[in-house]
PDB file of C-alpha atoms in Angstrom:
ATOM      1  CA  UNK N 138     -56.662 138.404  37.597  1.00 50.00           C
ATOM      2  CA  UNK N 139     -58.686 139.673  40.329  1.00 57.00           C
ATOM      3  CA  UNK N 140     -61.558 137.296  39.919  1.00 62.00           C
ATOM      4  CA  UNK N 141     -58.838 134.640  39.707  1.00 66.00           C
ATOM      5  CA  UNK N 142     -57.264 135.022  43.420  1.00 61.00           C
ATOM      6  CA  UNK N 143     -60.786 135.622  44.740  1.00 68.00           C
ATOM      7  CA  UNK N 144     -61.256 131.867  43.187  1.00 78.00           C
ATOM      8  CA  UNK N 145     -58.527 130.744  44.845  1.00 77.00           C
ATOM      9  CA  UNK N 146     -58.687 132.258  47.982  1.00 79.00           C
ATOM     10  CA  UNK N 147     -62.735 130.633  48.045  1.00 85.00           C
ATOM     11  CA  UNK N 148     -61.642 127.471  47.276  1.00 85.00           C
ATOM     12  CA  UNK N 149     -58.635 127.476  49.770  1.00 86.00           C
ATOM     13  CA  UNK N 150     -61.205 128.202  52.783  1.00 88.00           C
ATOM     14  CA  UNK N 151     -63.201 125.801  51.270  1.00 90.00           C
ATOM     15  CA  UNK N 152     -60.645 123.101  51.425  1.00 89.00           C
ATOM     16  CA  UNK N 153     -59.475 124.587  54.544  1.00 89.00           C
ATOM     17  CA  UNK N 154     -63.375 123.996  56.312  1.00 92.00           C
ATOM     18  CA  UNK N 155     -63.351 120.425  54.817  1.00 92.00           C
ATOM     19  CA  UNK N 156     -59.924 119.867  56.583  1.00 91.00           C
ATOM     20  CA  UNK N 157     -61.379 121.161  59.762  1.00 92.00           C
ATOM     21  CA  UNK N 158     -64.346 118.830  59.632  1.00 92.00           C
ATOM     22  CA  UNK N 159     -62.491 115.971  58.525  1.00 92.00           C
ATOM     23  CA  UNK N 160     -60.150 116.518  61.469  1.00 92.00           C
ATOM     24  CA  UNK N 161     -62.652 116.704  64.195  1.00 93.00           C
ATOM     25  CA  UNK N 162     -64.645 113.539  62.534  1.00 91.00           C
ATOM     26  CA  UNK N 163     -61.390 111.626  63.036  1.00 89.00           C
ATOM     27  CA  UNK N 164     -60.125 112.777  66.307  1.00 91.00           C
ATOM     28  CA  UNK N 165     -64.350 111.709  67.382  1.00 91.00           C
ATOM     29  CA  UNK N 166     -63.621 108.475  65.816  1.00 86.00           C
ATOM     30  CA  UNK N 167     -60.386 107.898  67.816  1.00 88.00           C
ATOM     31  CA  UNK N 168     -61.927 109.084  71.037  1.00 89.00           C
ATOM     32  CA  UNK N 169     -65.055 106.652  70.144  1.00 88.00           C
ATOM     33  CA  UNK N 170     -62.826 103.750  69.233  1.00 88.00           C
ATOM     34  CA  UNK N 171     -60.899 104.339  72.566  1.00 88.00           C
ATOM     35  CA  UNK N 172     -64.130 104.657  75.128  1.00 90.00           C
ATOM     36  CA  UNK N 173     -65.300 101.330  73.401  1.00 90.00           C
ATOM     37  CA  UNK N 174     -61.782  99.761  74.465  1.00 90.00           C
ATOM     38  CA  UNK N 175     -62.338 100.376  77.779  1.00 93.00           C
ATOM     39  CA  UNK N 176     -65.238  98.306  78.135  1.00 95.00           C
ATOM     40  CA  UNK N 177     -65.451  95.720  75.059  1.00 96.00           C
ATOM     41  CA  UNK N 178     -63.755  92.187  75.782  1.00 95.00           C
ATOM     42  CA  UNK N 179     -61.076  90.748  73.565  1.00 95.00           C
ATOM     43  CA  UNK N 180     -61.925  87.584  71.687  1.00 96.00           C
ATOM     44  CA  UNK N 181     -60.477  84.980  69.179  1.00 96.00           C
ATOM     45  CA  UNK N 182     -61.748  85.277  65.763  1.00 96.00           C
ATOM     46  CA  UNK N 183     -60.989  82.993  62.881  1.00 97.00           C
ATOM     47  CA  UNK N 184     -61.203  84.344  59.058  1.00 96.00           C
ATOM     48  CA  UNK N 185     -64.084  82.331  57.726  1.00 97.00           C
ATOM     49  CA  UNK N 186     -65.199  84.113  54.500  1.00 95.00           C
ATOM     50  CA  UNK N 187     -64.844  87.223  52.151  1.00 93.00           C
ATOM     51  CA  UNK N 188     -67.394  89.680  50.431  1.00 92.00           C
ATOM     52  CA  UNK N 189     -66.703  91.074  47.369  1.00 89.00           C
ATOM     53  CA  UNK N 190     -69.357  93.996  47.285  1.00 85.00           C
ATOM     54  CA  UNK N 191     -68.302  94.972  43.322  1.00 74.00           C
ATOM     55  CA  UNK N 192     -65.461  93.585  41.160  1.00 69.00           C
ATOM     56  CA  UNK N 193     -63.365  91.323  42.519  1.00 61.00           C
ATOM     57  CA  UNK N 194     -59.824  93.161  41.833  1.00 71.00           C
ATOM     58  CA  UNK N 195     -61.632  96.053  44.179  1.00 80.00           C
ATOM     59  CA  UNK N 196     -61.065  93.840  47.085  1.00 87.00           C
ATOM     60  CA  UNK N 197     -63.455  92.283  49.447  1.00 92.00           C
ATOM     61  CA  UNK N 198     -64.375  92.726  53.193  1.00 93.00           C
ATOM     62  CA  UNK N 199     -63.146  89.476  55.301  1.00 94.00           C
ATOM     63  CA  UNK N 200     -65.782  87.559  57.893  1.00 96.00           C
ATOM     64  CA  UNK N 201     -64.886  86.636  60.528  1.00 97.00           C
ATOM     65  CA  UNK N 202     -66.422  84.381  63.422  1.00 97.00           C
ATOM     66  CA  UNK N 203     -65.985  84.071  66.996  1.00 97.00           C
ATOM     67  CA  UNK N 204     -67.663  82.433  70.041  1.00 97.00           C
ATOM     68  CA  UNK N 205     -69.258  84.120  73.293  1.00 97.00           C
ATOM     69  CA  UNK N 206     -70.954  82.254  75.804  1.00 95.00           C
ATOM     70  CA  UNK N 207     -71.316  79.139  73.502  1.00 96.00           C
ATOM     71  CA  UNK N 208     -72.745  81.531  70.766  1.00 97.00           C
ATOM     72  CA  UNK N 209     -70.869  81.896  67.122  1.00 97.00           C
ATOM     73  CA  UNK N 210     -71.413  85.264  65.398  1.00 97.00           C
ATOM     74  CA  UNK N 211     -69.959  86.572  62.515  1.00 96.00           C
ATOM     75  CA  UNK N 212     -68.645  89.989  61.836  1.00 96.00           C
ATOM     76  CA  UNK N 213     -67.679  91.554  58.434  1.00 94.00           C
ATOM     77  CA  UNK N 214     -64.425  94.033  59.221  1.00 91.00           C
ATOM     78  CA  UNK N 215     -65.138  97.743  58.148  1.00 84.00           C
ATOM     79  CA  UNK N 216     -62.457  98.236  55.561  1.00 83.00           C
ATOM     80  CA  UNK N 217     -62.085  96.769  51.947  1.00 86.00           C
ATOM     81  CA  UNK N 218     -58.616  95.054  51.270  1.00 86.00           C
ATOM     82  CA  UNK N 219     -57.014  93.360  48.023  1.00 86.00           C
ATOM     83  CA  UNK N 220     -54.594  91.779  50.451  1.00 87.00           C
ATOM     84  CA  UNK N 221     -56.863  89.184  52.235  1.00 90.00           C
ATOM     85  CA  UNK N 222     -55.782  87.147  55.019  1.00 91.00           C
ATOM     86  CA  UNK N 223     -56.027  83.223  54.649  1.00 94.00           C
ATOM     87  CA  UNK N 224     -59.537  81.482  55.800  1.00 95.00           C
ATOM     88  CA  UNK N 225     -58.192  80.012  58.993  1.00 95.00           C
ATOM     89  CA  UNK N 226     -56.090  82.700  59.988  1.00 95.00           C
ATOM     90  CA  UNK N 227     -56.750  84.211  63.947  1.00 95.00           C
ATOM     91  CA  UNK N 228     -57.616  87.700  64.813  1.00 93.00           C
ATOM     92  CA  UNK N 229     -58.243  89.285  67.972  1.00 93.00           C
ATOM     93  CA  UNK N 230     -61.284  91.425  67.922  1.00 94.00           C
ATOM     94  CA  UNK N 231     -63.215  93.275  70.859  1.00 95.00           C
ATOM     95  CA  UNK N 232     -67.152  92.622  71.422  1.00 96.00           C
ATOM     96  CA  UNK N 233     -69.702  94.745  73.225  1.00 97.00           C
ATOM     97  CA  UNK N 234     -70.731  92.254  76.671  1.00 96.00           C
ATOM     98  CA  UNK N 235     -73.958  93.704  76.007  1.00 96.00           C
ATOM     99  CA  UNK N 236     -74.122  92.942  72.257  1.00 96.00           C
ATOM    100  CA  UNK N 237     -71.804  90.404  71.060  1.00 97.00           C
ATOM    101  CA  UNK N 238     -72.680  91.403  67.370  1.00 95.00           C
ATOM    102  CA  UNK N 239     -71.069  95.033  68.136  1.00 94.00           C
ATOM    103  CA  UNK N 240     -67.407  94.385  67.449  1.00 95.00           C
ATOM    104  CA  UNK N 241     -64.119  96.706  66.835  1.00 92.00           C
ATOM    105  CA  UNK N 242     -61.294  95.402  65.187  1.00 88.00           C
ATOM    106  CA  UNK N 243     -58.107  96.112  66.799  1.00 83.00           C
ATOM    107  CA  UNK N 244     -55.020  97.794  65.062  1.00 72.00           C
ATOM    108  CA  UNK N 245     -57.636  99.400  62.465  1.00 60.00           C
ATOM    109  CA  UNK N 246     -56.458 102.253  60.998  1.00 62.00           C
ATOM    110  CA  UNK N 247     -58.180 104.864  63.033  1.00 67.00           C
ATOM    111  CA  UNK N 248     -55.910 107.257  62.146  1.00 79.00           C
ATOM    112  CA  UNK N 249     -56.301 107.872  58.350  1.00 83.00           C
ATOM    113  CA  UNK N 250     -59.237 110.111  59.020  1.00 84.00           C
ATOM    114  CA  UNK N 251     -57.479 112.362  61.241  1.00 85.00           C
ATOM    115  CA  UNK N 252     -54.187 112.591  59.018  1.00 90.00           C
ATOM    116  CA  UNK N 253     -56.625 112.944  56.118  1.00 90.00           C
ATOM    117  CA  UNK N 254     -58.028 116.270  57.690  1.00 91.00           C
ATOM    118  CA  UNK N 255     -54.786 117.457  58.607  1.00 90.00           C
ATOM    119  CA  UNK N 256     -53.963 117.503  55.087  1.00 93.00           C
ATOM    120  CA  UNK N 257     -56.942 119.068  53.995  1.00 90.00           C
ATOM    121  CA  UNK N 258     -56.431 121.503  56.344  1.00 91.00           C
ATOM    122  CA  UNK N 259     -52.782 122.339  55.761  1.00 91.00           C
ATOM    123  CA  UNK N 260     -53.448 122.730  51.827  1.00 89.00           C
ATOM    124  CA  UNK N 261     -56.302 125.008  52.511  1.00 89.00           C
ATOM    125  CA  UNK N 262     -54.188 127.292  55.013  1.00 88.00           C
ATOM    126  CA  UNK N 263     -51.187 126.794  52.400  1.00 89.00           C
ATOM    127  CA  UNK N 264     -53.583 128.081  49.418  1.00 86.00           C
ATOM    128  CA  UNK N 265     -55.267 130.970  51.528  1.00 84.00           C
ATOM    129  CA  UNK N 266     -51.625 132.192  52.318  1.00 84.00           C
ATOM    130  CA  UNK N 267     -50.775 132.023  48.881  1.00 81.00           C
ATOM    131  CA  UNK N 268     -54.109 133.753  47.417  1.00 75.00           C
ATOM    132  CA  UNK N 269     -54.000 136.585  49.933  1.00 75.00           C
ATOM    133  CA  UNK N 270     -50.571 137.254  49.605  1.00 73.00           C
ATOM    134  CA  UNK N 271     -51.020 137.546  45.462  1.00 65.00           C
ATOM    135  CA  UNK N 272     -53.972 139.526  46.324  1.00 64.00           C
ATOM    136  CA  UNK N 273     -51.496 141.722  47.982  1.00 63.00           C
ATOM    137  CA  UNK N 274     -48.769 142.064  45.763  1.00 63.00           C
ATOM    138  CA  UNK N 275     -51.751 142.952  43.142  1.00 61.00           C
ATOM    139  CA  UNK N 276     -53.066 145.531  45.110  1.00 57.00           C
ATOM    140  CA  UNK N 277     -49.779 147.297  44.865  1.00 57.00           C
ATOM    141  CA  UNK N 278     -48.847 147.028  41.128  1.00 55.00           C
ATOM    142  CA  UNK N 279     -49.026 150.570  39.697  1.00 56.00           C
ATOM    143  CA  UNK N 280     -50.588 149.977  35.841  1.00 54.00           C
ATOM    144  CA  UNK N 281     -49.754 152.236  33.483  1.00 55.00           C
ATOM    145  CA  UNK N 282     -52.326 153.662  31.567  1.00 57.00           C
ATOM    146  CA  UNK N 283     -50.549 154.499  28.006  1.00 57.00           C
ATOM    147  CA  UNK N 284     -52.145 154.312  25.176  1.00 58.00           C
ATOM    148  CA  UNK N 285     -50.733 150.409  23.739  1.00 58.00           C
ATOM    149  CA  UNK N 286     -51.312 151.818  20.332  1.00 58.00           C
ATOM    150  CA  UNK N 287     -49.006 154.390  20.528  1.00 56.00           C
ATOM    151  CA  UNK N 288     -45.745 153.003  21.574  1.00 52.00           C
ATOM    152  CA  UNK N 289     -43.504 152.720  19.382  1.00 54.00           C
ATOM    153  CA  UNK N 290     -41.633 149.568  19.132  1.00 53.00           C
ATOM    154  CA  UNK N 291     -37.915 147.918  17.203  1.00 59.00           C
ATOM    155  CA  UNK N 292     -40.892 147.274  14.392  1.00 58.00           C
ATOM    156  CA  UNK N 293     -41.996 151.063  13.732  1.00 52.00           C
TER     157      UNK N 293
END
């Protein structure tokens, strides 16, 4: 039982560390996105195509086309989706004025990584608390050294 509790505590610590790492990554992504929004310029883009990286039922990336200073650029969405916008649909994106190929998509799912980090960290904390609690309870259990073969029961 001690080994099982020890493994449970180890797994919970690993989950907690993964959760903390993913949470830090989520905060960094959100911060980077917000910093870019301060200097990037909005432009209207149109859906022109889709890129299917694997099986078509696994979703596709949406390809957008936009124009900056008379030059037409293409940008691929950073998330695969099975619910694709129709060809010709407009979407506002933002581009880096010093590099128009560098874009960010407004209204993206920037908080998903952060939420995932909180979930992993929360699960790790919960399991760690449970493991430590079980370890403390098992330490307080008194075992009887009575030889089980000498016990007289109802069938003897």
